[in-house]
Coordinates of C-alpha atoms and ligand atoms in Angstrom, one line a residue:
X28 CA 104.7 117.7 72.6
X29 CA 102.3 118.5 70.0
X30 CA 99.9 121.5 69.7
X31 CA 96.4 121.1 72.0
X32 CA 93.9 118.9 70.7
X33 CA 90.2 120.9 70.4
X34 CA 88.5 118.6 68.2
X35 CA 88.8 114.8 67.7
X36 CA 88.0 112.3 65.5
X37 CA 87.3 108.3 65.8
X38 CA 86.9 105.6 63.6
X39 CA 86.6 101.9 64.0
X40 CA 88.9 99.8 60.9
X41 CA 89.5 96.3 60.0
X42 CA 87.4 93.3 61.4
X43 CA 84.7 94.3 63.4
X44 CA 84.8 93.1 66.9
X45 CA 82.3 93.0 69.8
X46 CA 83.2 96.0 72.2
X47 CA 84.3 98.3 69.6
X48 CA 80.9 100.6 70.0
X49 CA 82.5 100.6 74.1
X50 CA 85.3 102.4 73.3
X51 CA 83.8 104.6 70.8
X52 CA 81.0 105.6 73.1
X53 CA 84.2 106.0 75.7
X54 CA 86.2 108.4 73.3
X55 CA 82.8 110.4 72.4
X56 CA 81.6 110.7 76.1
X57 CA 85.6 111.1 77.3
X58 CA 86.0 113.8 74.6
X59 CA 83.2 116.2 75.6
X60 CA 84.0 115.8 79.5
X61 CA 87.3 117.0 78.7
X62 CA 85.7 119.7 76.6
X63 CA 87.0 118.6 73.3
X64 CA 84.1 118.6 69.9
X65 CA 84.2 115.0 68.5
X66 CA 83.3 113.7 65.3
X67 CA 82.6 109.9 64.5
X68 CA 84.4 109.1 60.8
X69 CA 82.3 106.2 59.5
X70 CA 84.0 103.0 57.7
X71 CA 87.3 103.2 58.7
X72 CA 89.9 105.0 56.5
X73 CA 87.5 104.5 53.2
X74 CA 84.8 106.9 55.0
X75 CA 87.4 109.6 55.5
X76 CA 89.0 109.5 52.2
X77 CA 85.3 109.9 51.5
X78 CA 84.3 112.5 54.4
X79 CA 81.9 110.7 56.1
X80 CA 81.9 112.9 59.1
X81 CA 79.2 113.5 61.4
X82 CA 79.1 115.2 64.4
X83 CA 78.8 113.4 67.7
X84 CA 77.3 114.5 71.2
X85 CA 76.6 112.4 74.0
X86 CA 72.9 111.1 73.2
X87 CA 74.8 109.9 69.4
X88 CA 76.6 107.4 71.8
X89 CA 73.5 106.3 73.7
X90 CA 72.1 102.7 74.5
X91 CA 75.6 101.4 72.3
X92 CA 77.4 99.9 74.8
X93 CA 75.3 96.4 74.9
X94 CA 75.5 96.3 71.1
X95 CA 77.6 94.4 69.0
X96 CA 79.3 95.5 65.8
X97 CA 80.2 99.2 65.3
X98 CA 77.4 101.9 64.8
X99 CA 80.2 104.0 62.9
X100 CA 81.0 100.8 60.4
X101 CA 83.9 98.8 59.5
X102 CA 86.0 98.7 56.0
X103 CA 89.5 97.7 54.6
X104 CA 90.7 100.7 52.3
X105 CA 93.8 100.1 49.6
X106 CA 93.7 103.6 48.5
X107 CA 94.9 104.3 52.5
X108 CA 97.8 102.2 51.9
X109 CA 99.4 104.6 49.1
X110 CA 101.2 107.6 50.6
X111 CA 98.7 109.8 48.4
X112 CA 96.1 108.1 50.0
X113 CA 97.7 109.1 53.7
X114 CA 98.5 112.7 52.6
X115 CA 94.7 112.8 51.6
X116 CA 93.7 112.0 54.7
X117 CA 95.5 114.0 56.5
X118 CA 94.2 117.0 54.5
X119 CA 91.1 115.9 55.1
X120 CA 91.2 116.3 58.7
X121 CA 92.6 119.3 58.8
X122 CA 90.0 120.3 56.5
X123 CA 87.3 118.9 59.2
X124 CA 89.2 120.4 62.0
X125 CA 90.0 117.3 63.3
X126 CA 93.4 117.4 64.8
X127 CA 93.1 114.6 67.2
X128 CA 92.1 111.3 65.8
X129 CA 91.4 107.9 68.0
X130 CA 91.5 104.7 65.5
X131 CA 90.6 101.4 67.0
X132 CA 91.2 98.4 65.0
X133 CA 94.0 96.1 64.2
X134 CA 97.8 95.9 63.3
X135 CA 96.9 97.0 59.8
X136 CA 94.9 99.9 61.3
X137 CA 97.7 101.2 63.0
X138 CA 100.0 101.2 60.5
X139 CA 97.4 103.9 59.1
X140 CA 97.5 105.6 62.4
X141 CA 101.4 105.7 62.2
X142 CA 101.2 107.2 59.3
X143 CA 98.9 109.7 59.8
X144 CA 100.9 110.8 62.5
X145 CA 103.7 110.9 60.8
X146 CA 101.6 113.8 58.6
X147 CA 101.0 115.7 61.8
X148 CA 97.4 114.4 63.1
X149 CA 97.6 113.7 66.6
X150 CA 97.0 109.6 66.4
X151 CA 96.3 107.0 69.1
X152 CA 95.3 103.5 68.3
X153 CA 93.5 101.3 70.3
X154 CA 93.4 97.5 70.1
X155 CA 90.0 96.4 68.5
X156 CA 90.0 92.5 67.5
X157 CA 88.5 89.1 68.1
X158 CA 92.4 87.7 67.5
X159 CA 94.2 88.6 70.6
X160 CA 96.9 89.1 67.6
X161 CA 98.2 92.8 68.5
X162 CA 101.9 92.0 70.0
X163 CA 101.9 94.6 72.2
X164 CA 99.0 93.6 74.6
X165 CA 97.8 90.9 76.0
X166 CA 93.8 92.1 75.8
X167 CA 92.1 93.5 73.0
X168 CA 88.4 94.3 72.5
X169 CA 86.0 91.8 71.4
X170 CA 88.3 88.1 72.3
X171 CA 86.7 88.0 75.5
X172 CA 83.1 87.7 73.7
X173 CA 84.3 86.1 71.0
X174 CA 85.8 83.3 73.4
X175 CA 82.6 82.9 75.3
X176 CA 80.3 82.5 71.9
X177 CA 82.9 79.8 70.9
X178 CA 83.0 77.7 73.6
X179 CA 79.0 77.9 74.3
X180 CA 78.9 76.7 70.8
X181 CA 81.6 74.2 71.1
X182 CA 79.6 72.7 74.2
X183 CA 76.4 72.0 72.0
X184 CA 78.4 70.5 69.0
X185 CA 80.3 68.2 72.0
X186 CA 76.8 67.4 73.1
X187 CA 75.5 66.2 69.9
X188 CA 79.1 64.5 69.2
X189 CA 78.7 62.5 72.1
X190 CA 75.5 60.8 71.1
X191 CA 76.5 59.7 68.3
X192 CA 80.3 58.8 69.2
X193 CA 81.3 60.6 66.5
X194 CA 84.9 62.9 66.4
X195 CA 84.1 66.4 65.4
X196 CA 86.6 69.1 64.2
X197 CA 85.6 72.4 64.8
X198 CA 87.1 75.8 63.1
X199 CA 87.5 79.1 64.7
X200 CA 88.9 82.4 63.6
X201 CA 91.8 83.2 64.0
X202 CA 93.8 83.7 60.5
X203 CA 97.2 84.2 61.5
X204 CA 96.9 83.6 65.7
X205 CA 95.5 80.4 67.8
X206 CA 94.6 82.1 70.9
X207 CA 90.9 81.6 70.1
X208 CA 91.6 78.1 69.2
X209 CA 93.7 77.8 72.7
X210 CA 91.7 79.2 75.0
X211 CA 88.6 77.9 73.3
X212 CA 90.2 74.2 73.5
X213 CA 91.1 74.6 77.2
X214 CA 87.9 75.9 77.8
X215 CA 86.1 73.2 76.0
X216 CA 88.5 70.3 76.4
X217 CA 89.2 69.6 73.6
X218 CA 91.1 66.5 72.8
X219 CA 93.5 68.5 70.5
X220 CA 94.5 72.2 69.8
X221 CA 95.2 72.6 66.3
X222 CA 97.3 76.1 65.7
X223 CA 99.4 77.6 63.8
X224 CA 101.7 78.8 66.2
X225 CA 102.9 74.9 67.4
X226 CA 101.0 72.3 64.7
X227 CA 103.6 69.8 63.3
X228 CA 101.1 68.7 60.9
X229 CA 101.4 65.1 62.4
X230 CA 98.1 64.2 61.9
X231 CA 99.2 60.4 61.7
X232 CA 99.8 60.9 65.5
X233 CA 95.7 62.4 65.8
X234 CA 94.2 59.5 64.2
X235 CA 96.4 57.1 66.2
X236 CA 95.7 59.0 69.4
X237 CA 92.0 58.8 68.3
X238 CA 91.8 55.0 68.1
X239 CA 93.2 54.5 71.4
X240 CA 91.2 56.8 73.1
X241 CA 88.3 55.1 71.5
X242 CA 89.6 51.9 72.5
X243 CA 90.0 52.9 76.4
X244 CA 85.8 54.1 76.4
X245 CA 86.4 57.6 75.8
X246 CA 82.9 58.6 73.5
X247 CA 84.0 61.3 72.1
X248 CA 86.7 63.2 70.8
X249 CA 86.6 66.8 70.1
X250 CA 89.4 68.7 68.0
X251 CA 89.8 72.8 68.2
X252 CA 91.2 73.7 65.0
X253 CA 92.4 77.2 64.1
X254 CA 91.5 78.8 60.4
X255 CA 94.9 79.3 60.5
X256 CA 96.0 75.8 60.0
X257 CA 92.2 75.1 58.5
X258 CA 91.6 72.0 55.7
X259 CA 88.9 71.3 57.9
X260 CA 86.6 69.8 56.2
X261 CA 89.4 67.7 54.5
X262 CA 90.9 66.7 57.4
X263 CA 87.2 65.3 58.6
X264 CA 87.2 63.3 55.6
X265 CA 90.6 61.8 56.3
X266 CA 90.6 60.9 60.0
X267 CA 86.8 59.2 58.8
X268 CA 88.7 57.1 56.5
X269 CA 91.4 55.9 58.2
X270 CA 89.9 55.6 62.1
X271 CA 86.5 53.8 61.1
X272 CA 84.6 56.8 63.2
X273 CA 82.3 59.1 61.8
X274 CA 83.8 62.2 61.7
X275 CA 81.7 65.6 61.1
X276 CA 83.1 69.0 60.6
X277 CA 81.9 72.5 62.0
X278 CA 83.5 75.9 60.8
X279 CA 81.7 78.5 63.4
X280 CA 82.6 81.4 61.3
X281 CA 81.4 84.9 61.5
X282 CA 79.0 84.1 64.7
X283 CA 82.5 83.9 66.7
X284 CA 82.5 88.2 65.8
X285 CA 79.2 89.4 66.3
X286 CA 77.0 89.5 69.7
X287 CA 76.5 91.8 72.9
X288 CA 80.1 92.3 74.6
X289 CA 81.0 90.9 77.9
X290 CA 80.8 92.6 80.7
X291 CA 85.1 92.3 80.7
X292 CA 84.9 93.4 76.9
X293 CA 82.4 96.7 77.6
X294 CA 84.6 97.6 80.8
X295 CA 88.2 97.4 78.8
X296 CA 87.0 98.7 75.7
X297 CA 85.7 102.1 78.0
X298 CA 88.8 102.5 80.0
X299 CA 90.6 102.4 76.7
X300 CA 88.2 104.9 74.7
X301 CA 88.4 106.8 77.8
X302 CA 92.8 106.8 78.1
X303 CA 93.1 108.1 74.0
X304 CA 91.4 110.9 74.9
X305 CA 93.3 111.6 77.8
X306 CA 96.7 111.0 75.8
X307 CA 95.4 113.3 72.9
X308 CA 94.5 116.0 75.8
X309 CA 97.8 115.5 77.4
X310 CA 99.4 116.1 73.7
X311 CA 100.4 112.8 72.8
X312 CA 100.5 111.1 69.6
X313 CA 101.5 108.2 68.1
X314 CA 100.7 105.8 70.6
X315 CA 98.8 102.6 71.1
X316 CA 96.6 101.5 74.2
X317 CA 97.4 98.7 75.7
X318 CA 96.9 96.0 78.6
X319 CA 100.2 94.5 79.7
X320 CA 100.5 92.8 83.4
X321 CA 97.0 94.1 84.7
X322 CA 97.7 97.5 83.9
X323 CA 96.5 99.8 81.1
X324 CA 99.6 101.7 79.5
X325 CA 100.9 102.9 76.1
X326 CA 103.6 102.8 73.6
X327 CA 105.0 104.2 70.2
X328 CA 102.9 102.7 67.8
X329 CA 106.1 101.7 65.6
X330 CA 107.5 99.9 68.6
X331 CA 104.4 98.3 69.4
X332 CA 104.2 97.3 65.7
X333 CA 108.1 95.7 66.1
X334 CA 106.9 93.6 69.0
X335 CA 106.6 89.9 68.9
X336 CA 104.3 88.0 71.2
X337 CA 104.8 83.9 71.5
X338 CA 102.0 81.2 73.0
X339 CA 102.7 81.6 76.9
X340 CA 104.3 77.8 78.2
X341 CA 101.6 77.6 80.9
X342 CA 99.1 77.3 77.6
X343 CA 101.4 75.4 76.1
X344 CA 102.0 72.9 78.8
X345 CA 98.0 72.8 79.4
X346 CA 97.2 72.1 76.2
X347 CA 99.6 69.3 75.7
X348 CA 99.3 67.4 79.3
X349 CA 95.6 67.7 79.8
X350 CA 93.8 66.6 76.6
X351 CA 95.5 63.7 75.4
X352 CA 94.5 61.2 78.1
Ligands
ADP23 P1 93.4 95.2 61.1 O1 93.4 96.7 61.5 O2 92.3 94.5 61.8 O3 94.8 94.6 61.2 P2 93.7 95.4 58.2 O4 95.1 94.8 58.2 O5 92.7 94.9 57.1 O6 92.9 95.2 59.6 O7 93.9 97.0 58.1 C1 92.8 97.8 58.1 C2 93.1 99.0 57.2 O8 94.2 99.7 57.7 C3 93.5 98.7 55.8 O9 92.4 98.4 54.9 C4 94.2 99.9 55.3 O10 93.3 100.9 55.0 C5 94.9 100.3 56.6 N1 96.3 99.9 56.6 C6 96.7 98.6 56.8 N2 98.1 98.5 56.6 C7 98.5 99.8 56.3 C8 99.7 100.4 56.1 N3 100.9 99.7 56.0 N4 99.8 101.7 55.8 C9 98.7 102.5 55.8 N5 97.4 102.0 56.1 C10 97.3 100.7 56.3
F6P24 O1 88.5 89.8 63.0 C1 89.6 88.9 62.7 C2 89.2 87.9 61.8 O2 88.0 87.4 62.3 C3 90.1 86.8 61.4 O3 90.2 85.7 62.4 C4 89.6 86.3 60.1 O4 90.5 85.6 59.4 C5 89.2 87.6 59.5 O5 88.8 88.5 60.5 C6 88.1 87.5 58.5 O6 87.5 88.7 58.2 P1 87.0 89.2 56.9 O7 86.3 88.1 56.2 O8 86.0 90.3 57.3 O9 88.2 89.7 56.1

C-alpha cells in the first residue's frame, strides 16, 4: 500500500480517441467527490516534461462529455522514453504536488505509467484507443464511435459502388490490430475482411472469388481492408486489371477518430475515469482499467502489458462463412 493520495493528476497520451474527454471529466469530477485537488496535465507526457499544469474544478470539465477529441491535448514524447526523461517527470510531480496520476491512452502510454510508478507516483492507466489493441481488455474508449463512423461511411461508399457495379476497397485504422476492419466488415458485409491478424495475402483467390460472384448477379463487391495489411490503393489497381471491373479505392482515415462519443463510449469511458480514482483513493498503483467478461476490473500494468489477445473464432468463423457467397 502506498501513502494517501491528496492531489491527482491526468493526462490523455497517444492517438486521440473519441470518449477520452469522458473519462477525464470522470477522474476530475470523481477526484473532488472524493475530496482529492486535481490537476489536468496537457499533451500527454510532453506537457509535463514541460509543466503544463492547470488546475481543474468541476465547471473546467463542463459540457465535455458530448465532445470529441481531448480538451487537455494529445502528443507522442521521445524524451519520456529515456529514463532521464521518466526521472524528470516524476520530479516534476512531486514538484506540483501531484502524487496520484490517472493516464489514459494506449500500450505505449502505459509503459510511461509503469514507469512512473516505478519512481513512486501513484499510476493508473486507463484504456483510451480507437484500436481495441490493449491485450488486457476487451473495450477501450473511443472503438465503439469509431466503429459506428466507419460503417455509416462504409454504407454510403456501398451505395455509390452499387450503382456503378464497381468493387471498392475501403481502409480503416487499425495499424497493428483488425478489429476495426472486423467488426466494420461484419457490420457492413463486406465481401472480404482484409487483416493483419489472419490475411494469407492470397489475393489471387479475391480476384477469382470476385469474378464468380459477379458472374452469379452479385452487383457489388465490397472489401474491408485494414491499414495494417494496406497497399490499398495498389491493390485497387490490380484487381482492376486482372477482373475487367472498375475498381475504386477509399482510405477513411482520420474521420474514423474524431466525432461526439457514443452513448456506450461516454458511459465506459465515466465508469473508468470514475474507478482510477477510486484505486488511487484506495492506495493503489500501478494498475490498468479494464473490461473483461462484462465486468470492469484491474490488473498490474506489467502483466497487462505481457498479455496477448487473439481474433475470437466466432469472428473468425463469421467473417469467413458469411461473406463469401
Ligand atoms: P499509445 O499510448 O496509444 O500506445 P504511443 O505508443 O505513441 O501511443 O505512446 C505514447 C507515449 O507514451 C509515447 O510518446 C511516450 O512518451 C510514452 N511511451 C511509450 N512507450 C514508452 C516506454 N517504453 N517507456 C516510457 N514511455 C513510453
Ligand atoms: O489511434 C490509433 C491509430 O488510429 C492507428 O490506427 C493509426 O495507425 C494511428 O493511430 C495513426 O495515428 P497518428 O497518425 O496520429 O500517429
Amino acid at each position: 500500500m502506498s501513502e494517501e493520495v491528496k492531489t491527482i493528476g491526468v493526462l490523455t497520451s497517444g492517438g486521440d480517441a473519441p470518449g477520452m474527454n469522458a473519462a477525464t471529466r470522470a477522474v476530475v469530477r470523481a477526484g473532488i467527490a472524493a475530496g482529492l485537488q486535481v490537476k489536468g496535465i496537457k499533451r500527454g507526457y510532453a506537457g509535463l516534461l514541460n509543466e503544463e499544469i492547470v488546475e481543474m474544478d468541476s465547471r473546467s470539465v463542463a459540457e465535455i462529455i458530448e465532445r470529441g477529441g481531448t480538451i487537455l491535448y494529445t502528443a507522442r514524447c521521445a524524451e519520456f522514453m529515456t529514463e532521464e526523461g521518466q526521472k524528470r517527470g516524476a520530479e516534476i510531480c512531486r514538484k506540483h504536488g501531484i502524487d496520484g496520476l490517472v493516464v489514459i491512452g494506449g500500450d505505449g502510454s502505459f509503459r510511461g505509467a509503469g514507469k512512473l510508478a516505478e519512481l513512486g507516483i501513484n499510476t493508473i492507466g486507463i484504456p483510451g484507443t480507437i484500436d481495441l489493441d490493449i491485450a488486457c481488455t476487451d473495450y477501450t474508449i473511443g472503438f465503439d464511435t469509431a466503429i459506428n463512423t466507419a460503417v455509416e461511411a462504409i454504407d454510403r461508399i456501398r451505395d455509390t459502388s452499387t450503382s456503378h457495379e464497381r468493387v471498392s476497397i475501403i481502409e480503416v485504422m487499425g495499424r497493428h490490430a483488425g478489429y476495426i476492419a472486423l467488426w466494420c466488415g461484419i457490420a457492413n458485409g463486406a465481401e472480404n475482411i482484409l487483416i493483419p491478424e489472419t490475411y494469407d495475402y492470397d489475393e489471387q483467390k479475391i480476384i477469382e472469388q470476385i469474378i464468380r460472384l459477379r458472374r452469379s448477379g452479385k452487383t457489388h463487391h465490397i472489401i474491408v481492408n485494414a491499414e495494417g495489411v494496406g497497399h490499398t490503393m495498389e491493390m485497387a489497381a490490380r484487381i482492376e486489371a486482372a477482373t475487367g471491373i472498375e475498381t475504386r479505392a477509399t482510405i477513411l482515415g482520420y474521420m474514423q477518430r474524431g466525432g461526439s462519443p457514443t452513448c456506450k463510449d461516454r458511459v465506459y469511458a465515466s465508469i473508468m475515469g470514475a474507478k482510477a480514482v477510486h484505486l488511487l483513493k484506495e492506495g493503489k498503483t500501478k494498475r490498468v482499467v479494464a473490461h473483461q467478461g462484462g465486468e470492469f476490473v484491474d490488473y498490474d500494468i506489467a502483466e497487462a502489458l505481457a498479455m496477448t489477445k487473439e481474433i475470437p473464432p466466432d469472428f473468425q468463423t463469421v467473417s469467413q462463412e458469411l461473406l463469401r457467397v
